[in-house]
Amino acid sequence: MRNPLNPAELNAAIENVHRAGVPGLFAEVRDGDQVWHGAAGVADVATGRPVTADMRHRVGSITKTFTAAAVLQQVESGRIGLDSPIGRYLPKLVPGERGAAITVRMLLNHTSGLAEYLPYAYPSLKAFPDLANTSPQSLDDHRFTRFDPVELIELGVAAPAVGAPGGALGVYSNTNYLLLVELLEQATDTTAERYITENIIERAGLQDTEIPSGPYINGPHSQLYEAWFGMIDPPRDYSVYDMSWVGPSASLISTVTDLNRFYAMLLAGEIVSPSSLAQMQRTVQVVSQEGKTIEYGLGLHPVEEPGQDTFWGHGGTVWGGGALAMTRADGTRQMAVAVNTQRWNRLDSSGRLQPHPIDGALAALYRVAMYG
């Protein structure tokens, strides 16, 4: 069933998310020529400054779709082999048998078996995914740390493997995408930031999207309130933050309008070729950072509901903020939502995540936005 946009339902749904506990959120939903913009709540809890739908926002791992598209462009040019071993290109970073066994595709779809470097770079997160034995101390310690991407990659490569290369069940890991950034730079003989800016962001005509070079968000934006599972109370503003802890694979600043424009063009075959897009939409099973098993392609993942059309896109989180952008396979129905808090679920006495009203309210907003 395909339903037209219902502004009243969308307005009610976004207000419900705010009432459930998100300080502020904003969104754009499109269906053909119909466009709805919505915002609810505040961008600054201290001043009461309202959020607006045109704000710029850190969109986290949504950046991975941009990185993957850039790599696929280089595959099209013949400079990178999608099923070639990463050791052929970066033998010092992934040496020996692992470098020979892990392909570029495995990095893109998180089936390399390489571990996430973050718990090693952030000592207070060492126990992750055992959340009860983590603390948010490292988030403060590293607010202005300038990480070296090669050192972060080395932490991930040196950590115990989370699976065999090409295994049936992948594990989501930022180590994979930092390696892809290094691969992209070697193939293009320029920085990943410059290549993605010129060949993805500018090519798509994204006016308010950039990979930041410093810790600040330029232009109108919200503060970003991190709760770290109730251990930061009240939640702390991390909107000023050096993003080198994830580098050009998860540091993008964008708007909900630009995200929808990007995914519409990508799914129309205007960023990469139709055959490359088909590769991006070939999925495998991957364990997400939230511990859920999801279908994941090459920098894209689907949302599939019984009796509904498939949507493609990506989600992302940073300290204090999150976003989700999803576009129907035919490109006509789109949703991009940004929230200014993160990790709102508290832990119970057993260290398990407790349900929070935000979860249900956000899911309801997504349903109304995608399916009407």
Short mmCIF file of C-alpha atoms in Angstrom, two decimals:
data_model
loop_
_atom_site.label_atom_id
_atom_site.label_comp_id
_atom_site.label_asym_id
_atom_site.label_seq_id
_atom_site.Cartn_x
_atom_site.Cartn_y
_atom_site.Cartn_z
CA MET A 1 0.00 0.00 0.00
CA ARG A 2 1.28 3.46 -0.93
CA ASN A 3 -0.18 6.42 0.90
CA PRO A 4 0.35 10.15 0.27
CA LEU A 5 2.01 12.33 2.87
CA ASN A 6 -0.22 13.17 5.83
CA PRO A 7 1.18 16.36 7.42
CA ALA A 8 -1.12 16.14 10.46
CA GLU A 9 0.03 12.58 11.24
CA LEU A 10 3.68 13.52 10.69
CA ASN A 11 3.37 16.58 12.95
CA ALA A 12 1.78 14.46 15.68
CA ALA A 13 4.42 11.73 15.34
CA ILE A 14 7.38 14.11 15.59
CA GLU A 15 5.85 15.86 18.61
CA ASN A 16 5.41 12.47 20.26
CA VAL A 17 9.14 11.78 19.95
CA HIS A 18 9.91 15.10 21.63
CA ARG A 19 7.40 14.38 24.41
CA ALA A 20 8.96 10.94 24.89
CA GLY A 21 12.26 12.56 25.85
CA VAL A 22 14.26 13.77 22.85
CA PRO A 23 15.15 17.44 23.49
CA GLY A 24 14.87 18.27 19.79
CA LEU A 25 14.48 16.58 16.41
CA PHE A 26 13.77 17.58 12.83
CA ALA A 27 12.92 15.81 9.60
CA GLU A 28 12.09 16.01 5.92
CA VAL A 29 9.74 13.55 4.23
CA ARG A 30 9.20 13.56 0.46
CA ASP A 31 6.75 11.73 -1.77
CA GLY A 32 7.10 12.74 -5.40
CA ASP A 33 6.42 16.48 -5.47
CA GLN A 34 5.04 16.53 -1.92
CA VAL A 35 7.49 17.70 0.75
CA TRP A 36 6.95 17.91 4.51
CA HIS A 37 9.38 19.58 6.90
CA GLY A 38 8.94 19.14 10.62
CA ALA A 39 10.73 20.06 13.85
CA ALA A 40 9.90 19.64 17.52
CA GLY A 41 11.63 20.71 20.71
CA VAL A 42 14.76 22.69 21.41
CA ALA A 43 18.27 22.94 19.98
CA ASP A 44 19.60 24.22 23.32
CA VAL A 45 18.08 23.09 26.61
CA ALA A 46 19.66 26.02 28.46
CA THR A 47 18.23 28.80 26.30
CA GLY A 48 15.16 27.11 24.84
CA ARG A 49 16.28 27.97 21.29
CA PRO A 50 14.03 25.88 19.01
CA VAL A 51 15.22 23.34 16.47
CA THR A 52 14.39 24.07 12.84
CA ALA A 53 14.21 21.66 9.91
CA ASP A 54 17.05 23.36 8.02
CA MET A 55 19.70 22.86 10.72
CA ARG A 56 23.06 21.28 9.95
CA HIS A 57 23.78 18.09 11.90
CA ARG A 58 26.46 15.48 12.48
CA VAL A 59 25.09 12.39 10.71
CA GLY A 60 27.67 9.80 11.79
CA SER A 61 27.83 6.58 9.81
CA ILE A 62 25.48 7.82 7.11
CA THR A 63 28.88 9.01 5.83
CA LYS A 64 29.67 5.36 5.06
CA THR A 65 27.34 5.46 2.06
CA PHE A 66 29.37 8.39 0.72
CA THR A 67 32.64 6.51 1.35
CA ALA A 68 31.31 3.35 -0.28
CA ALA A 69 30.08 5.27 -3.33
CA ALA A 70 33.50 6.90 -3.68
CA VAL A 71 35.20 3.48 -3.56
CA LEU A 72 32.73 2.10 -6.15
CA GLN A 73 33.57 5.01 -8.46
CA GLN A 74 37.20 3.89 -8.26
CA VAL A 75 36.16 0.30 -8.93
CA GLU A 76 34.41 1.57 -12.08
CA SER A 77 37.60 3.34 -13.16
CA GLY A 78 39.62 0.15 -12.69
CA ARG A 79 41.88 1.54 -9.97
CA ILE A 80 40.37 -0.70 -7.28
CA GLY A 81 39.22 -4.32 -7.59
CA LEU A 82 36.08 -5.00 -5.59
CA ASP A 83 37.11 -8.59 -4.92
CA SER A 84 40.84 -7.91 -4.76
CA PRO A 85 42.66 -8.48 -1.44
CA ILE A 86 43.29 -5.39 0.64
CA GLY A 87 46.84 -6.65 1.16
CA ARG A 88 47.52 -5.90 -2.50
CA TYR A 89 46.92 -2.20 -1.81
CA LEU A 90 47.76 -1.73 1.87
CA PRO A 91 50.20 -4.51 2.79
CA LYS A 92 51.63 -2.64 5.78
CA LEU A 93 48.23 -2.06 7.37
CA VAL A 94 46.80 -5.56 6.82
CA PRO A 95 49.84 -7.80 6.36
CA GLY A 96 50.31 -11.47 5.59
CA GLU A 97 47.54 -14.03 5.32
CA ARG A 98 44.85 -11.66 6.57
CA GLY A 99 45.72 -9.10 3.94
CA ALA A 100 45.47 -11.83 1.30
CA ALA A 101 42.14 -13.14 2.63
CA ILE A 102 40.28 -9.85 3.24
CA THR A 103 38.87 -8.26 0.09
CA VAL A 104 37.69 -4.73 -0.57
CA ARG A 105 34.11 -6.05 -0.66
CA MET A 106 34.54 -7.56 2.82
CA LEU A 107 35.56 -4.17 4.18
CA LEU A 108 32.53 -2.54 2.54
CA ASN A 109 30.03 -5.08 3.92
CA HIS A 110 31.71 -5.66 7.30
CA THR A 111 32.58 -9.33 6.72
CA SER A 112 36.35 -8.83 7.13
CA GLY A 113 36.42 -10.12 10.70
CA LEU A 114 38.40 -7.05 11.77
CA ALA A 115 37.48 -5.80 15.24
CA GLU A 116 36.18 -2.34 16.15
CA TYR A 117 39.07 -0.13 17.27
CA LEU A 118 37.01 2.25 19.42
CA PRO A 119 37.12 0.32 22.73
CA TYR A 120 40.90 0.29 22.42
CA ALA A 121 41.19 3.99 21.54
CA TYR A 122 38.75 4.98 24.32
CA PRO A 123 39.97 3.16 27.47
CA SER A 124 36.76 3.72 29.44
CA LEU A 125 34.87 1.78 26.73
CA LYS A 126 37.23 -1.22 26.87
CA ALA A 127 34.50 -3.53 28.24
CA PHE A 128 32.11 -2.80 25.32
CA PRO A 129 29.64 -4.43 24.59
CA ASP A 130 29.41 -5.05 28.37
CA LEU A 131 27.85 -1.62 28.89
CA ALA A 132 27.60 -1.82 32.69
CA ASN A 133 31.39 -1.93 32.90
CA THR A 134 31.97 1.02 30.61
CA SER A 135 32.06 4.68 31.60
CA PRO A 136 31.82 7.89 29.57
CA GLN A 137 35.11 9.29 30.90
CA SER A 138 36.95 8.85 27.57
CA LEU A 139 34.32 10.94 25.79
CA ASP A 140 35.51 13.94 27.79
CA ASP A 141 39.19 12.99 27.66
CA HIS A 142 39.19 12.86 23.84
CA ARG A 143 36.99 15.83 23.00
CA PHE A 144 39.93 17.60 21.31
CA THR A 145 42.23 14.63 20.63
CA ARG A 146 43.58 14.50 17.08
CA PHE A 147 43.74 10.80 16.31
CA ASP A 148 46.01 9.35 13.62
CA PRO A 149 43.85 7.11 11.40
CA VAL A 150 46.71 4.66 10.83
CA GLU A 151 47.11 4.21 14.59
CA LEU A 152 43.36 3.58 14.94
CA ILE A 153 43.50 0.99 12.14
CA GLU A 154 46.45 -0.70 13.84
CA LEU A 155 44.41 -1.00 17.05
CA GLY A 156 41.59 -2.72 15.16
CA VAL A 157 43.90 -5.03 13.21
CA ALA A 158 45.84 -6.00 16.35
CA ALA A 159 42.65 -6.75 18.35
CA PRO A 160 41.27 -10.31 18.43
CA ALA A 161 39.37 -11.05 15.23
CA VAL A 162 35.57 -11.06 15.46
CA GLY A 163 35.18 -13.57 12.63
CA ALA A 164 36.84 -15.20 9.67
CA PRO A 165 37.22 -13.13 6.48
CA GLY A 166 34.09 -13.58 4.37
CA GLY A 167 32.26 -15.38 7.16
CA ALA A 168 28.51 -15.95 6.95
CA LEU A 169 27.84 -13.41 9.71
CA GLY A 170 29.69 -10.10 9.57
CA VAL A 171 30.33 -7.71 12.46
CA TYR A 172 29.98 -3.95 11.98
CA SER A 173 33.35 -2.25 12.51
CA ASN A 174 34.65 1.25 11.87
CA THR A 175 38.09 -0.30 11.27
CA ASN A 176 36.79 -1.50 7.88
CA TYR A 177 35.86 1.99 6.75
CA LEU A 178 39.02 3.69 7.99
CA LEU A 179 40.88 1.18 5.81
CA LEU A 180 38.63 2.12 2.88
CA VAL A 181 39.54 5.77 3.46
CA GLU A 182 43.24 4.87 3.23
CA LEU A 183 42.54 2.79 0.10
CA LEU A 184 40.64 5.67 -1.51
CA GLU A 185 43.52 8.05 -0.83
CA GLN A 186 46.02 5.66 -2.37
CA ALA A 187 43.86 5.13 -5.46
CA THR A 188 43.10 8.82 -6.05
CA ASP A 189 46.38 10.36 -4.89
CA THR A 190 44.47 12.96 -2.87
CA THR A 191 42.77 13.13 0.51
CA ALA A 192 39.52 11.26 1.02
CA GLU A 193 37.94 14.51 2.17
CA ARG A 194 38.79 16.23 -1.11
CA TYR A 195 37.80 13.28 -3.30
CA ILE A 196 34.42 12.78 -1.56
CA THR A 197 33.77 16.52 -1.57
CA GLU A 198 34.46 16.92 -5.30
CA ASN A 199 33.04 13.64 -6.60
CA ILE A 200 30.12 12.96 -4.26
CA ILE A 201 29.05 16.10 -2.35
CA GLU A 202 29.55 18.66 -5.15
CA ARG A 203 28.48 16.23 -7.88
CA ALA A 204 25.17 15.74 -6.05
CA GLY A 205 24.74 19.51 -5.54
CA LEU A 206 24.65 19.22 -1.74
CA GLN A 207 24.82 22.84 -0.57
CA ASP A 208 24.97 22.25 3.19
CA THR A 209 27.11 19.10 3.46
CA GLU A 210 30.77 18.93 4.40
CA ILE A 211 33.44 16.79 6.01
CA PRO A 212 34.63 19.01 8.88
CA SER A 213 38.29 19.80 9.42
CA GLY A 214 37.85 21.07 12.98
CA PRO A 215 35.69 20.38 16.04
CA TYR A 216 32.94 22.90 15.27
CA ILE A 217 29.73 22.67 13.25
CA ASN A 218 29.46 25.65 10.90
CA GLY A 219 26.08 27.31 10.46
CA PRO A 220 22.79 26.87 12.35
CA HIS A 221 22.84 23.65 14.37
CA SER A 222 21.66 22.01 17.55
CA GLN A 223 23.64 21.13 20.63
CA LEU A 224 24.14 17.34 20.96
CA TYR A 225 23.24 15.70 24.28
CA GLU A 226 24.90 12.40 25.17
CA ALA A 227 23.41 10.28 27.99
CA TRP A 228 25.66 7.19 27.74
CA PHE A 229 22.97 4.83 29.04
CA GLY A 230 22.06 7.06 31.96
CA MET A 231 25.64 7.46 33.20
CA ILE A 232 25.69 11.11 32.10
CA ASP A 233 22.81 12.76 33.93
CA PRO A 234 21.82 15.31 32.84
CA PRO A 235 23.06 14.51 29.31
CA ARG A 236 26.15 16.51 28.28
CA ASP A 237 26.61 18.62 25.14
CA TYR A 238 29.19 17.14 22.77
CA SER A 239 28.41 19.26 19.72
CA VAL A 240 31.97 20.66 19.81
CA TYR A 241 34.11 17.57 19.18
CA ASP A 242 37.13 16.58 17.11
CA MET A 243 35.79 13.90 14.76
CA SER A 244 39.14 12.31 13.92
CA TRP A 245 38.08 9.38 16.14
CA VAL A 246 36.05 8.21 13.12
CA GLY A 247 37.65 10.24 10.33
CA PRO A 248 36.05 10.81 6.90
CA SER A 249 34.02 7.59 7.18
CA ALA A 250 31.62 8.89 9.84
CA SER A 251 32.17 12.62 10.39
CA LEU A 252 29.88 14.17 7.78
CA ILE A 253 27.83 17.28 8.60
CA SER A 254 24.66 17.57 6.52
CA THR A 255 20.98 18.52 6.52
CA VAL A 256 17.88 16.37 6.14
CA THR A 257 17.23 17.99 2.76
CA ASP A 258 20.74 17.21 1.48
CA LEU A 259 20.52 13.61 2.71
CA ASN A 260 17.30 13.03 0.83
CA ARG A 261 18.77 14.59 -2.31
CA PHE A 262 21.87 12.38 -2.06
CA TYR A 263 20.00 9.10 -1.62
CA ALA A 264 17.53 9.95 -4.40
CA MET A 265 20.41 10.52 -6.81
CA LEU A 266 22.29 7.43 -5.63
CA LEU A 267 19.27 5.15 -6.13
CA ALA A 268 18.67 6.74 -9.54
CA GLY A 269 22.15 5.68 -10.67
CA GLU A 270 23.46 9.26 -10.78
CA ILE A 271 26.33 8.87 -8.26
CA VAL A 272 27.56 5.42 -9.23
CA SER A 273 26.58 3.28 -12.23
CA PRO A 274 23.50 1.04 -12.08
CA SER A 275 25.76 -2.03 -11.92
CA SER A 276 27.69 -0.53 -8.97
CA LEU A 277 24.40 0.30 -7.27
CA ALA A 278 23.36 -3.34 -7.72
CA GLN A 279 26.56 -4.37 -5.94
CA MET A 280 25.80 -1.93 -3.11
CA GLN A 281 22.38 -3.57 -2.72
CA ARG A 282 23.73 -7.14 -2.46
CA THR A 283 23.32 -7.83 1.25
CA VAL A 284 24.79 -10.16 3.83
CA GLN A 285 23.93 -10.61 7.49
CA VAL A 286 25.87 -8.37 9.86
CA VAL A 287 25.73 -7.86 13.62
CA SER A 288 25.21 -4.14 14.21
CA GLN A 289 26.84 -2.13 17.00
CA GLU A 290 23.55 -2.48 18.87
CA GLY A 291 23.94 -6.26 18.74
CA LYS A 292 21.13 -6.81 16.23
CA THR A 293 21.50 -8.94 13.10
CA ILE A 294 20.72 -6.81 10.06
CA GLU A 295 20.99 -7.10 6.28
CA TYR A 296 23.87 -4.94 5.03
CA GLY A 297 25.17 -4.22 1.54
CA LEU A 298 28.09 -2.01 0.52
CA GLY A 299 27.50 1.08 2.64
CA LEU A 300 23.73 0.64 2.37
CA HIS A 301 21.18 -1.34 4.31
CA PRO A 302 17.51 -2.05 3.63
CA VAL A 303 14.40 -1.58 5.74
CA GLU A 304 11.84 -4.20 4.81
CA GLU A 305 8.37 -4.54 6.30
CA PRO A 306 5.87 -7.27 5.32
CA GLY A 307 3.61 -6.03 2.53
CA GLN A 308 5.61 -2.82 2.06
CA ASP A 309 8.16 -1.61 -0.45
CA THR A 310 11.85 -1.86 0.45
CA PHE A 311 13.67 1.28 1.57
CA TRP A 312 17.45 1.77 1.33
CA GLY A 313 19.71 4.08 3.30
CA HIS A 314 21.81 4.25 6.45
CA GLY A 315 21.71 5.39 10.04
CA GLY A 316 24.37 7.10 12.06
CA THR A 317 25.25 8.18 15.57
CA VAL A 318 27.87 10.44 17.11
CA TRP A 319 28.32 11.48 20.72
CA GLY A 320 24.98 13.14 21.46
CA GLY A 321 23.33 12.92 18.07
CA GLY A 322 21.85 10.59 15.53
CA ALA A 323 20.21 10.48 12.12
CA LEU A 324 18.45 8.04 9.82
CA ALA A 325 17.92 8.51 6.08
CA MET A 326 15.82 6.04 4.08
CA THR A 327 14.62 6.16 0.46
CA ARG A 328 12.19 3.79 -1.24
CA ALA A 329 13.83 1.66 -3.93
CA ASP A 330 12.05 3.62 -6.68
CA GLY A 331 13.38 6.89 -5.20
CA THR A 332 10.01 8.58 -4.82
CA ARG A 333 9.34 8.29 -1.06
CA GLN A 334 12.06 9.55 1.28
CA MET A 335 12.65 10.20 4.95
CA ALA A 336 15.53 11.86 6.80
CA VAL A 337 15.32 12.37 10.57
CA ALA A 338 17.86 13.94 12.95
CA VAL A 339 17.79 13.77 16.77
CA ASN A 340 19.91 15.72 19.27
CA THR A 341 20.39 13.06 21.93
CA GLN A 342 21.80 9.55 21.98
CA ARG A 343 21.98 6.40 24.12
CA TRP A 344 18.94 7.34 26.18
CA ASN A 345 18.20 3.78 27.32
CA ARG A 346 19.28 3.12 30.90
CA LEU A 347 20.59 -0.23 32.14
CA ASP A 348 18.72 -2.54 34.50
CA SER A 349 20.37 -4.30 37.46
CA SER A 350 21.61 -7.03 35.10
CA GLY A 351 23.24 -4.52 32.77
CA ARG A 352 20.64 -4.95 30.04
CA LEU A 353 19.15 -2.02 28.15
CA GLN A 354 15.78 -0.95 29.49
CA PRO A 355 13.02 0.05 27.05
CA HIS A 356 12.43 3.79 26.76
CA PRO A 357 9.38 5.64 25.39
CA ILE A 358 11.65 7.27 22.79
CA ASP A 359 12.16 3.88 21.10
CA GLY A 360 8.48 3.35 20.33
CA ALA A 361 7.86 6.99 19.43
CA LEU A 362 10.75 7.05 16.95
CA ALA A 363 9.65 3.76 15.39
CA ALA A 364 6.14 5.20 14.97
CA LEU A 365 7.55 8.32 13.29
CA TYR A 366 9.58 6.20 10.90
CA ARG A 367 6.52 4.11 9.99
CA VAL A 368 4.37 7.16 9.29
CA ALA A 369 7.18 8.80 7.30
CA MET A 370 7.93 5.77 5.14
CA TYR A 371 4.56 4.13 4.73
CA GLY A 372 1.95 6.75 5.64
#
